[in-house]
XYZ file of C-alpha atoms in Angstrom:
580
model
C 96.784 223.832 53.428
C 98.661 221.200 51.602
C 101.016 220.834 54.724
C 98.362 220.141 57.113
C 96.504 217.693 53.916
C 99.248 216.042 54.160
C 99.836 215.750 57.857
C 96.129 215.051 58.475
C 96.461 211.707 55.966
C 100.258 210.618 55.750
C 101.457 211.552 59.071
C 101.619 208.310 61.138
C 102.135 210.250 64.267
C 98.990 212.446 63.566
C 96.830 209.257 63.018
C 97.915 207.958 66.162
C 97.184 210.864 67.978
C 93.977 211.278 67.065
C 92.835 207.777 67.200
C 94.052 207.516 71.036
C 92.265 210.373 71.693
C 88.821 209.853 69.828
C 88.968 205.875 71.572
C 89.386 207.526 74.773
C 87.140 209.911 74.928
C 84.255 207.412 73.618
C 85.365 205.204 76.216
C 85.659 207.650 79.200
C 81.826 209.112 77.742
C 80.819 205.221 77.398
C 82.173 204.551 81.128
C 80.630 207.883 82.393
C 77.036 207.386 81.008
C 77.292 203.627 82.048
C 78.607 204.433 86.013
C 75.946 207.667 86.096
C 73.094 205.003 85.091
C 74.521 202.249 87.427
C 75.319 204.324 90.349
C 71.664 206.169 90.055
C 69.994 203.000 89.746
C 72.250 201.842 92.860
C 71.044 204.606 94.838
C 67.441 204.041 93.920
C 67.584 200.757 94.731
C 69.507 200.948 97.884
C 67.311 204.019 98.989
C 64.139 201.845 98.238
C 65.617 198.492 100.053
C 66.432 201.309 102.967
C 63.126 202.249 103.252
C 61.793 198.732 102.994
C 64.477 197.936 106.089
C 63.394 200.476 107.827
C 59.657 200.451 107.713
C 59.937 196.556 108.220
C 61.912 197.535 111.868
C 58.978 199.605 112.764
C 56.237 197.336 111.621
C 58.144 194.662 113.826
C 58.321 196.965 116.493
C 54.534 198.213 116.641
C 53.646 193.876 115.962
C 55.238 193.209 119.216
C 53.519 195.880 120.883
C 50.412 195.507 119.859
C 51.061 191.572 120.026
C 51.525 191.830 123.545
C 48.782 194.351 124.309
C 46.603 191.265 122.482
C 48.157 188.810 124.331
C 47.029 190.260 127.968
C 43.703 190.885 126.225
C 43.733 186.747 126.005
C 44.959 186.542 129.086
C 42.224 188.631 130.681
C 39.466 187.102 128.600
C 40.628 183.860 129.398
C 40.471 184.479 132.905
C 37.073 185.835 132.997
C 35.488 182.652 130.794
C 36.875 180.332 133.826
C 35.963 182.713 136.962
C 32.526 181.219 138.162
C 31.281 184.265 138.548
C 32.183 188.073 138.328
C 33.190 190.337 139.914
C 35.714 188.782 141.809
C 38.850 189.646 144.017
C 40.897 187.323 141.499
C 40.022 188.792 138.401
C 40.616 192.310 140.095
C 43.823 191.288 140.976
C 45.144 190.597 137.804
C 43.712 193.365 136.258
C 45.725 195.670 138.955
C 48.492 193.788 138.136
C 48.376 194.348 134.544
C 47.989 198.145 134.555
C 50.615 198.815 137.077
C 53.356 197.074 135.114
C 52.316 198.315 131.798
C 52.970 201.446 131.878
C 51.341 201.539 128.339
C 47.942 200.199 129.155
C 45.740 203.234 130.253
C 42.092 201.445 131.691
C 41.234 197.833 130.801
C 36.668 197.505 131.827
C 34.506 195.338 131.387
C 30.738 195.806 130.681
C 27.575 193.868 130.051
C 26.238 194.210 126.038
C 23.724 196.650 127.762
C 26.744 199.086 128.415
C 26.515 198.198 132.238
C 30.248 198.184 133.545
C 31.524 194.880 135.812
C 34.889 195.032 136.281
C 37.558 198.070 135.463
C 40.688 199.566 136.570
C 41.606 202.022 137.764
C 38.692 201.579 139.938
C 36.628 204.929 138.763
C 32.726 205.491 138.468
C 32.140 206.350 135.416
C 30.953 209.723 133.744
C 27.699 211.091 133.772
C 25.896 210.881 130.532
C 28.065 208.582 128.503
C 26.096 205.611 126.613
C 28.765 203.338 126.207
C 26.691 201.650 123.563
C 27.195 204.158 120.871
C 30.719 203.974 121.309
C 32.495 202.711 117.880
C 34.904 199.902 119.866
C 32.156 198.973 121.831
C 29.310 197.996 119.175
C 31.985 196.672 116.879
C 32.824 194.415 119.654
C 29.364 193.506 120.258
C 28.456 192.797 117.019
C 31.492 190.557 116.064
C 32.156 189.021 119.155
C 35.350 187.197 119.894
C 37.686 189.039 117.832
C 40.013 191.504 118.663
C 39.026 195.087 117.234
C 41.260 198.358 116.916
C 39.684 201.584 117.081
C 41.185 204.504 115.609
C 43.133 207.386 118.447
C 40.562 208.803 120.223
C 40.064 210.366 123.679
C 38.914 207.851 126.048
C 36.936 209.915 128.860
C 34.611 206.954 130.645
C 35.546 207.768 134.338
C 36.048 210.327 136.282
C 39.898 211.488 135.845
C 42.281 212.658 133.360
C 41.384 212.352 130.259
C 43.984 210.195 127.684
C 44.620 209.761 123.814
C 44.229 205.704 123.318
C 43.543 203.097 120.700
C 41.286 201.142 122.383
C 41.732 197.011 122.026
C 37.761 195.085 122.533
C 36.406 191.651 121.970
C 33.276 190.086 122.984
C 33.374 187.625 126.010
C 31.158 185.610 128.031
C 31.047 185.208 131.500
C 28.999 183.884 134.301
C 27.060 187.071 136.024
C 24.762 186.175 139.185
C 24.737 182.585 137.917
C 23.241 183.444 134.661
C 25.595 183.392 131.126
C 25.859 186.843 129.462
C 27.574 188.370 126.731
C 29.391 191.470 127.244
C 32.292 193.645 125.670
C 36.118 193.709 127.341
C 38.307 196.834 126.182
C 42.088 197.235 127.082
C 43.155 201.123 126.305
C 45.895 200.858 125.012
C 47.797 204.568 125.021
C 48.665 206.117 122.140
C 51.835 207.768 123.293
C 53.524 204.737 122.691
C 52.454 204.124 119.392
C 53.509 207.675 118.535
C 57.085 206.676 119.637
C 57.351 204.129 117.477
C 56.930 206.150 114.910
C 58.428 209.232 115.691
C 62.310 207.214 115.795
C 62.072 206.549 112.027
C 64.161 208.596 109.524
C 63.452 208.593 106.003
C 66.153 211.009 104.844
C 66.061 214.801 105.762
C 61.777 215.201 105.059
C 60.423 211.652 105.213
C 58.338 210.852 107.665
C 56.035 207.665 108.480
C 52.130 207.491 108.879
C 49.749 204.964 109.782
C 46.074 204.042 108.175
C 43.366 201.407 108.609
C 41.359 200.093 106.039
C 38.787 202.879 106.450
C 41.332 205.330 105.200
C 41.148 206.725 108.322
C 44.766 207.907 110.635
C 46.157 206.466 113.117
C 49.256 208.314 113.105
C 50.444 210.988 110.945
C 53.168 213.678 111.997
C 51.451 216.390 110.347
C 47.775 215.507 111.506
C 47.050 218.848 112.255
C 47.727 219.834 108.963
C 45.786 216.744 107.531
C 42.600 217.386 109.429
C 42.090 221.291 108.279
C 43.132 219.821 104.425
C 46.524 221.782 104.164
C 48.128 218.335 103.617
C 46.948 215.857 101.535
C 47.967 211.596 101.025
C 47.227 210.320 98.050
C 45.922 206.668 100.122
C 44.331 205.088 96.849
C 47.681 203.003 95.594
C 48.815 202.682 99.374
C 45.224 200.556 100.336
C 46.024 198.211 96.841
C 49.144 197.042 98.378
C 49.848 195.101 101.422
C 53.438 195.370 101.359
C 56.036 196.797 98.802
C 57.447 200.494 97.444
C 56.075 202.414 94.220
C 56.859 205.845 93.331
C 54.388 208.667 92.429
C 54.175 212.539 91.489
C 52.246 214.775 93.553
C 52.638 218.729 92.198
C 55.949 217.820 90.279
C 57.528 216.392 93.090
C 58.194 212.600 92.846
C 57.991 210.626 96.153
C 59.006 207.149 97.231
C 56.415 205.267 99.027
C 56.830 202.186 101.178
C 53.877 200.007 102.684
C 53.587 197.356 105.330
C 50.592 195.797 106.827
C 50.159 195.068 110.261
C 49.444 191.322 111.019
C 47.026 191.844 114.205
C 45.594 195.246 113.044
C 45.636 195.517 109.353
C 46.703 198.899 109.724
C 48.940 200.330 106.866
C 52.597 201.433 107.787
C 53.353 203.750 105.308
C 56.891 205.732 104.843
C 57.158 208.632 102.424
C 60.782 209.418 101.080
C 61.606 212.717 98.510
C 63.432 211.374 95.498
C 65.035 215.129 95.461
C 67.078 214.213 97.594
C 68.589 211.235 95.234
C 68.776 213.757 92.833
C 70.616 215.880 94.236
C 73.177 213.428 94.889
C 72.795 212.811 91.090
C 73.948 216.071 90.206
C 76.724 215.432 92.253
C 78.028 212.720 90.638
C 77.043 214.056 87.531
C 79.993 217.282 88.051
C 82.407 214.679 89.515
C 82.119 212.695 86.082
C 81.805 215.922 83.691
C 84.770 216.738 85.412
C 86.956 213.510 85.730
C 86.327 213.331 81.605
C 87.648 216.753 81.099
C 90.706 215.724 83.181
C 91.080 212.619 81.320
C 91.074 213.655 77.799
C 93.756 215.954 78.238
C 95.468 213.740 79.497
C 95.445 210.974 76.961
C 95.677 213.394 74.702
C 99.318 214.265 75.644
C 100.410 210.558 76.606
C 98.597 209.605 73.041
C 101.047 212.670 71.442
C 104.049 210.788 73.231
C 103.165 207.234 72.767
C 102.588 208.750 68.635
C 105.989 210.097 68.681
C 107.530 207.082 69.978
C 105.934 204.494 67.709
C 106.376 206.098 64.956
C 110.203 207.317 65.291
C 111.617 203.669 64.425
C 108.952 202.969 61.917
C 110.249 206.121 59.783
C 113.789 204.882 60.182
C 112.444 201.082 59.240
C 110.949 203.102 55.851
C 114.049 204.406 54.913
C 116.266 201.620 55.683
C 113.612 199.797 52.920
C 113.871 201.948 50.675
C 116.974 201.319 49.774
C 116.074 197.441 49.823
C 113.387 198.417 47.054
C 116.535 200.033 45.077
C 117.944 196.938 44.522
C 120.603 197.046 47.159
C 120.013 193.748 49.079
C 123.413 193.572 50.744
C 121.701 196.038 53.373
C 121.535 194.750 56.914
C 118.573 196.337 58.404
C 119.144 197.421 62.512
C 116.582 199.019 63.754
C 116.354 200.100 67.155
C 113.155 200.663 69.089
C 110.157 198.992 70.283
C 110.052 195.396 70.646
C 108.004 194.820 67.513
C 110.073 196.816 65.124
C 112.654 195.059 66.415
C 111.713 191.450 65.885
C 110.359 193.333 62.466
C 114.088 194.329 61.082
C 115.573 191.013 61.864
C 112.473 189.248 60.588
C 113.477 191.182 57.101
C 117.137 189.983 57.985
C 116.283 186.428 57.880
C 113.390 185.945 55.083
C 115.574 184.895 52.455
C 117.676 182.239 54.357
C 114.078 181.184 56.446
C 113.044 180.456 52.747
C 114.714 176.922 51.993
C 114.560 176.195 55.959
C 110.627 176.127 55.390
C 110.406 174.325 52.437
C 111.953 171.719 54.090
C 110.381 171.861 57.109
C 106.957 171.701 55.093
C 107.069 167.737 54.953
C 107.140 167.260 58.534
C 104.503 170.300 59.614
C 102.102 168.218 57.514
C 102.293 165.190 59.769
C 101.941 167.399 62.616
C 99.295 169.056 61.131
C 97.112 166.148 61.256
C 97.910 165.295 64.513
C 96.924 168.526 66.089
C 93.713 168.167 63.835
C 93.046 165.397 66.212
C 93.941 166.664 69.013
C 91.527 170.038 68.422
C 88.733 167.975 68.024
C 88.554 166.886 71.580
C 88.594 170.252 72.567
C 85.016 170.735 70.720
C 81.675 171.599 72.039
C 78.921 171.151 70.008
C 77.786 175.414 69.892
C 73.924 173.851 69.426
C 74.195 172.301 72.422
C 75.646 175.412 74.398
C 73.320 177.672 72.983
C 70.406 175.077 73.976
C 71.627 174.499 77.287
C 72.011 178.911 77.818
C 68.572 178.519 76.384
C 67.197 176.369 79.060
C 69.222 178.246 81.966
C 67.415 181.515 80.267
C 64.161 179.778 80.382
C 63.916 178.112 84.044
C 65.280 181.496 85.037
C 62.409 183.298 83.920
C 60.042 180.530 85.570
C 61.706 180.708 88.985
C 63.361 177.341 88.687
C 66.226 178.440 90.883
C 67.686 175.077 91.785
C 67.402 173.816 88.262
C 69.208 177.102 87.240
C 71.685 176.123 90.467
C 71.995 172.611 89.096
C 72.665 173.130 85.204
C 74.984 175.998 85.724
C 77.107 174.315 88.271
C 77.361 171.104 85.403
C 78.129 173.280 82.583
C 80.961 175.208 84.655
C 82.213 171.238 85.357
C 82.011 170.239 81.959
C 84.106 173.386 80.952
C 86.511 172.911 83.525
C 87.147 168.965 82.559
C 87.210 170.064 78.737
C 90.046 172.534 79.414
C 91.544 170.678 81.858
C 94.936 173.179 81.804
C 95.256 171.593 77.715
C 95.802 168.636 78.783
C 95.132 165.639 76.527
C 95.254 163.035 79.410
C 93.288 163.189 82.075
C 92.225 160.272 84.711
C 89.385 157.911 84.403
C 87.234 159.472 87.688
C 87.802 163.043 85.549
C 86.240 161.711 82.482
C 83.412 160.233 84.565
C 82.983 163.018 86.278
C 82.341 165.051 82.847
C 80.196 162.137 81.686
C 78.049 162.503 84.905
C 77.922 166.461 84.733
C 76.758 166.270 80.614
C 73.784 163.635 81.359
C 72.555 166.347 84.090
C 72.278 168.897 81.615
C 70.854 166.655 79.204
C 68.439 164.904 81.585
C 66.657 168.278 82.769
C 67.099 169.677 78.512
C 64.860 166.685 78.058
C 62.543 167.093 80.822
C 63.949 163.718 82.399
C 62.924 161.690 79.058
C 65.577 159.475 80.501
C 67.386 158.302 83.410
C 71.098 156.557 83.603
C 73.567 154.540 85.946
C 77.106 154.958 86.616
C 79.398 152.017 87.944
C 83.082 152.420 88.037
C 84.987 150.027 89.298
C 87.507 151.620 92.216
C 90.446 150.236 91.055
C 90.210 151.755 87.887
C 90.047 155.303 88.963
C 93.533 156.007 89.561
C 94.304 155.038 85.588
C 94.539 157.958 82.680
C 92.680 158.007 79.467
C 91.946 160.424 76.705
C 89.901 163.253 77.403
C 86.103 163.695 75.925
C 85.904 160.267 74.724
C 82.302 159.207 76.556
C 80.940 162.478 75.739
C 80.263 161.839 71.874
C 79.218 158.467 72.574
C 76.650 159.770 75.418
C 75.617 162.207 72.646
C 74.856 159.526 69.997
C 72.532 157.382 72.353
C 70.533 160.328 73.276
C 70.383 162.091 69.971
C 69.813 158.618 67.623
C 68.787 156.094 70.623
C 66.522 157.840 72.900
C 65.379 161.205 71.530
C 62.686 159.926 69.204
C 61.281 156.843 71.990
C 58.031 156.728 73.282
C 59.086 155.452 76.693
C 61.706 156.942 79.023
C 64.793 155.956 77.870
C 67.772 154.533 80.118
C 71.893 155.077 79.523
C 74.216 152.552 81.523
C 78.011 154.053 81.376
C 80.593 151.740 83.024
C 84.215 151.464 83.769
C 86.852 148.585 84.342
C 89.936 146.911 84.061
C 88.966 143.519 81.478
C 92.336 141.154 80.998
C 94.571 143.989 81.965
C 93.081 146.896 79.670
C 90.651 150.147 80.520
C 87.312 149.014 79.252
C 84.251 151.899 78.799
C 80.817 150.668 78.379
C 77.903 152.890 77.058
C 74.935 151.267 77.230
C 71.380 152.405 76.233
C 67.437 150.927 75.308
C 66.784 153.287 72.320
C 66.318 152.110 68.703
C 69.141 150.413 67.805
C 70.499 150.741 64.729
C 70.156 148.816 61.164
C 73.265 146.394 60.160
C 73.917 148.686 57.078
C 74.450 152.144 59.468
C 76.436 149.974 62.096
C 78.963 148.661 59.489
C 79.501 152.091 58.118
C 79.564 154.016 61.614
C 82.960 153.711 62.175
C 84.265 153.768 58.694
C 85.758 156.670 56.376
C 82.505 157.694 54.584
C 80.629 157.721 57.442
C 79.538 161.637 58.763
C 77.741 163.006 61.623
C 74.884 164.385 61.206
C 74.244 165.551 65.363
C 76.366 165.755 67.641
C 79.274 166.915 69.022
C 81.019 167.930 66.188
C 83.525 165.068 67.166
C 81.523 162.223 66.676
C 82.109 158.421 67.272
C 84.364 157.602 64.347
C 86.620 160.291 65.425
C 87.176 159.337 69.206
C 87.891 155.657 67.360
C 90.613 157.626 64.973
C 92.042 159.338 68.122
C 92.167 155.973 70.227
C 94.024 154.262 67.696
C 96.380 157.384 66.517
C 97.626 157.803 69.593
C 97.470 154.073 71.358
C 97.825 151.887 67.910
C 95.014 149.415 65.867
C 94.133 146.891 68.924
C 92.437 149.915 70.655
C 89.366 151.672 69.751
C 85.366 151.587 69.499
C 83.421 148.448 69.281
C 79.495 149.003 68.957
C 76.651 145.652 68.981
C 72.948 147.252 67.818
C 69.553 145.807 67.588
C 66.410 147.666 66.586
C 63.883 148.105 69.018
C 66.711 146.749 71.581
C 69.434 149.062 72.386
C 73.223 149.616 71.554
C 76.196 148.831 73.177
C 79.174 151.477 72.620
C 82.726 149.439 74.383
C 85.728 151.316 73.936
C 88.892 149.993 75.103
C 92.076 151.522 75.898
C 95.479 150.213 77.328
C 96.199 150.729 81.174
C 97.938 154.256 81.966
C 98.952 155.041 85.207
C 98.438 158.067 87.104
C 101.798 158.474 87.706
C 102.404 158.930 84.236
């Protein structure tokens, strides 16, 4: 017991063992869990957006069938509002053209509102005993003339013949019958073999299947209709009427389904598909065993390459303990030589060299300090204000969630600029069109943060483009004329930001019509005591501190105020060329 106490707590190996191992196996469980969840929802999604594909094909499919069943219907009616009178051999004609090369198009009549037929082909008497009148396509037809109206399948037996399953197409037209205007009922059978093989190509997995309903919840298509109409089968139609397009999934006797709608332009017909989820699920279980499996797998392995990576680290260490052991004796003519890993290593010669490093860096201390400050400088360029990041994620979050999609577009496509100009690889010097360019992208983001509370102008002058300058000076000053200038006016504000060459130097100009500023804060802006209270965390006295640290006294900030009126931020630099 007291051996394995000890190994448990003191053994470096042991610890390192067991930490590799526990890390890994939460990670492999945290990467299993995470892949089961994403590849499940994956395959729900993509299973749904399948469905959607494919019922969208059909729908397009039975449009342009139907669509051009309705378009000879127009054609026809068309024809018999300009024949002078009917019959006639022309309207005839066209009719026999129509049915012989549509091989889809069963009978196309035409009859009087008092059921008395016109016109038809094929060119049949019709049946004994049949009152066309009662006939659902014909008084919906008559009583809501000169639209098109579906039936539902039905066997169309009006003349003498074979007798055919067909959706039957009628409108109300008017035509000219011995010389006298009457109203009367056109019908184009349509036959519903064709509408059948539309829907019998579609493949929703190994069981789905595709139906078709009107608004009457009555079929037009179903596969299993003969188990529908003696109530072995059973749609649950209620959510399918609510939508007119879209997927939801339900439970019907513990067995969840998939459900996919799309409504027919000319007919208003529902296209439904029906998917089993089971079948996801059983690919779930599949990937499910291939994880369960893959973990096993992977913890013993780590478990041995953590024992051997253990063994390894810890093997120079314990020769590194004893070596300063005798150090802590007192014997300090030692020379420590570890051999090993890189970091035990550098380590042992690290040890080596303390002693003699310790004068080195007492003299070096002196000259770190002047460095010090200059690298203070130089980090504060690098600075972005975090309120203004979080703000601006903020606002991205926010016109996400209200659709905004080229605002989103727009304001992450700045802030990826801005980023890009602020690293700039670490450089310190970057050109003038660079340092515009950053200008430019931080007024976008600002302008839509501020709901466009302001506008601003940019003129460079060309020449001045190819010339250098220190990066993320304009930004700070931008910053100030919003924050103390423009934020807090009444009217929309305007920012002027210009560049040029003035008597052989780089002059910046940031303009702006905000408040202005009191004589007592513009003396003190640019002096030691002055702070900032917003902003970039930089701030206008420090880009005038870097100017002149790094380009001497003559260079730096000068700023003109007047309340009410505006300020005037110039900052002038000396001429650096790009080849520099």
């Amino acid at each position: 017991m007291k051996f394995l106490r000890y190994i448990r707590f003191k053994s470096l190996q042991f610890i390192l063992t067991i930490t590799i191992t526990l890390i890994t196996t939460f990670a492999m469980l945290f990467v299993g869990i995470t892949l089961f969840r994403t590849f499940s929802e994956s395959m729900e999604r993509n299973a749904a957006k399948n469905n959607q594909q494919i019922i969208s094909q059909v729908a397009l499919n039975l449009e342009s069938y139907i669509g051009n069943v309705v378009r000879v219907a127009n054609t026809l009616n068309d024809k018999i509002t300009s024949n002078p009178s009917l019959p006639n051999e022309s309207l005839q004609n066209l009719m026999n053209i129509t049915l012989s090369s549509r091989k889809d198009i069963v009978s196309i009549a035409l009859f009087t509102v008092e059921g008395e037929l016109i016109m038809s082909e094929p060119q049949l008497p019709l049946k004994n005993h049949i009152d066309i009148t009662e006939q659902q396509w014909f008084s919906k037809a008559a009583s809501y003339p000169y639209l098109n109206h579906f039936s539902t399948p039905h066997v169309q037996n009006l003349f003498d013949g074979p007798d055919n399953w067909v959706v039957s197409l009628s409108r109300g037209v008017t035509f000219e019958l011995e010389e006298k205007k009457v109203f009367g009922v056109l019908v184009v059978d349509m036959n519903f073999s064709a509408i059948e093989a539309v829907c019998n190509t579609v493949s929703l997995g190994e069981r789905g299947y595709v139906y078709i309903i009107d608004d009457n919840e009555n079929y037009i298509y179903h596969p299993q209709q003969q188990l529908i109409n003696v109530g072995l089968k059973k749609e649950y139609n209620r959510d399918v009427l609510i939508y007119s397009s879209g997927n939801f999934i339900y439970d019907t006797d513990g067995e969840l389904r998939s459900v996919t709608v799309n409504t027919s332009y000319y007919t208003y017909w529902k296209l439904v598909g029906v998917s089993f989820m089971d079948e996801i699920i059983s690919a779930r279980r599949n990937i499910v065993h291939y994880i369960r499996w893959s973990i096993i797998f992977g913890i013993i392995f780590f478990l041995i390459i953590g024992i051997f990576v253990s063994a390894k680290i810890s093997k120079p260490i314990r020769e590194l303990e004893r070596s300063m052991r005798l150090v802590e004796k007192g014997n300090f003519d030692i020379h420590i030589n570890v051999t090993g890993e890189e970091e035990v290593v550098k380590l042992s010669n690290t040890f080596n060299k303390m002693v003699t490093r310790i004068r080195e860096l007492m003299d070096q201390i002196v000259l770190e300090q002047e460095a010090k400050r200059k690298s203070e400088f130089e980090a504060l360029q690098s600075q972005i204000n975090p309120h203004f990041l979080y703000n601006t994620l903020d606002s991205i979050v926010w016109m996400a969630e209200n659709e905004k999609q080229e605002d989103v577009v727009t304001m992450v496509t700045a802030l990826a600029k801005l980023f890009r100009i602020s690293i700039s690889k670490g450089k310190n010097i970057i050109t003038v069109e660079q340092e515009i360019e950053h200008a430019r992208n931080y007024l976008i983001i600002q302008k839509i943060r501020y709901k466009n509370k302001f506008d601003y102008e940019i003129h460079v002058q060309e020449e001045a483009l190819r010339y250098k300058t220190l990066k993320l000076i304009l930004q700070p000053v931008i910053e100030n004329s919003i924050y103390h200038g423009i934020e807090y006016m009444v009217d929309k504000g305007l920012i002027k930001i210009s560049a040029e060459i003035v008597h052989n130097k780089l002059l910046f100009t940031v303009s702006d019509n905000g408040l202005g500023m009191p004589p007592e804060v513009l003396e003190s802006l640019l002096s030691k005591e002055s702070k900032s209270n917003k902003g970039s965390g930089v701030g206008v006295k420090n880009v005038h501190e870097r100017i002149q640290l790094s380009f001497g006294k003559e260079y730096g900030l000068q700023i003109e105020s007047e309340q009410e009126v505006g300020t005037i931020v110039k900052l002038l630099l000396p001429l650096i060329d790009d080849s520099i």
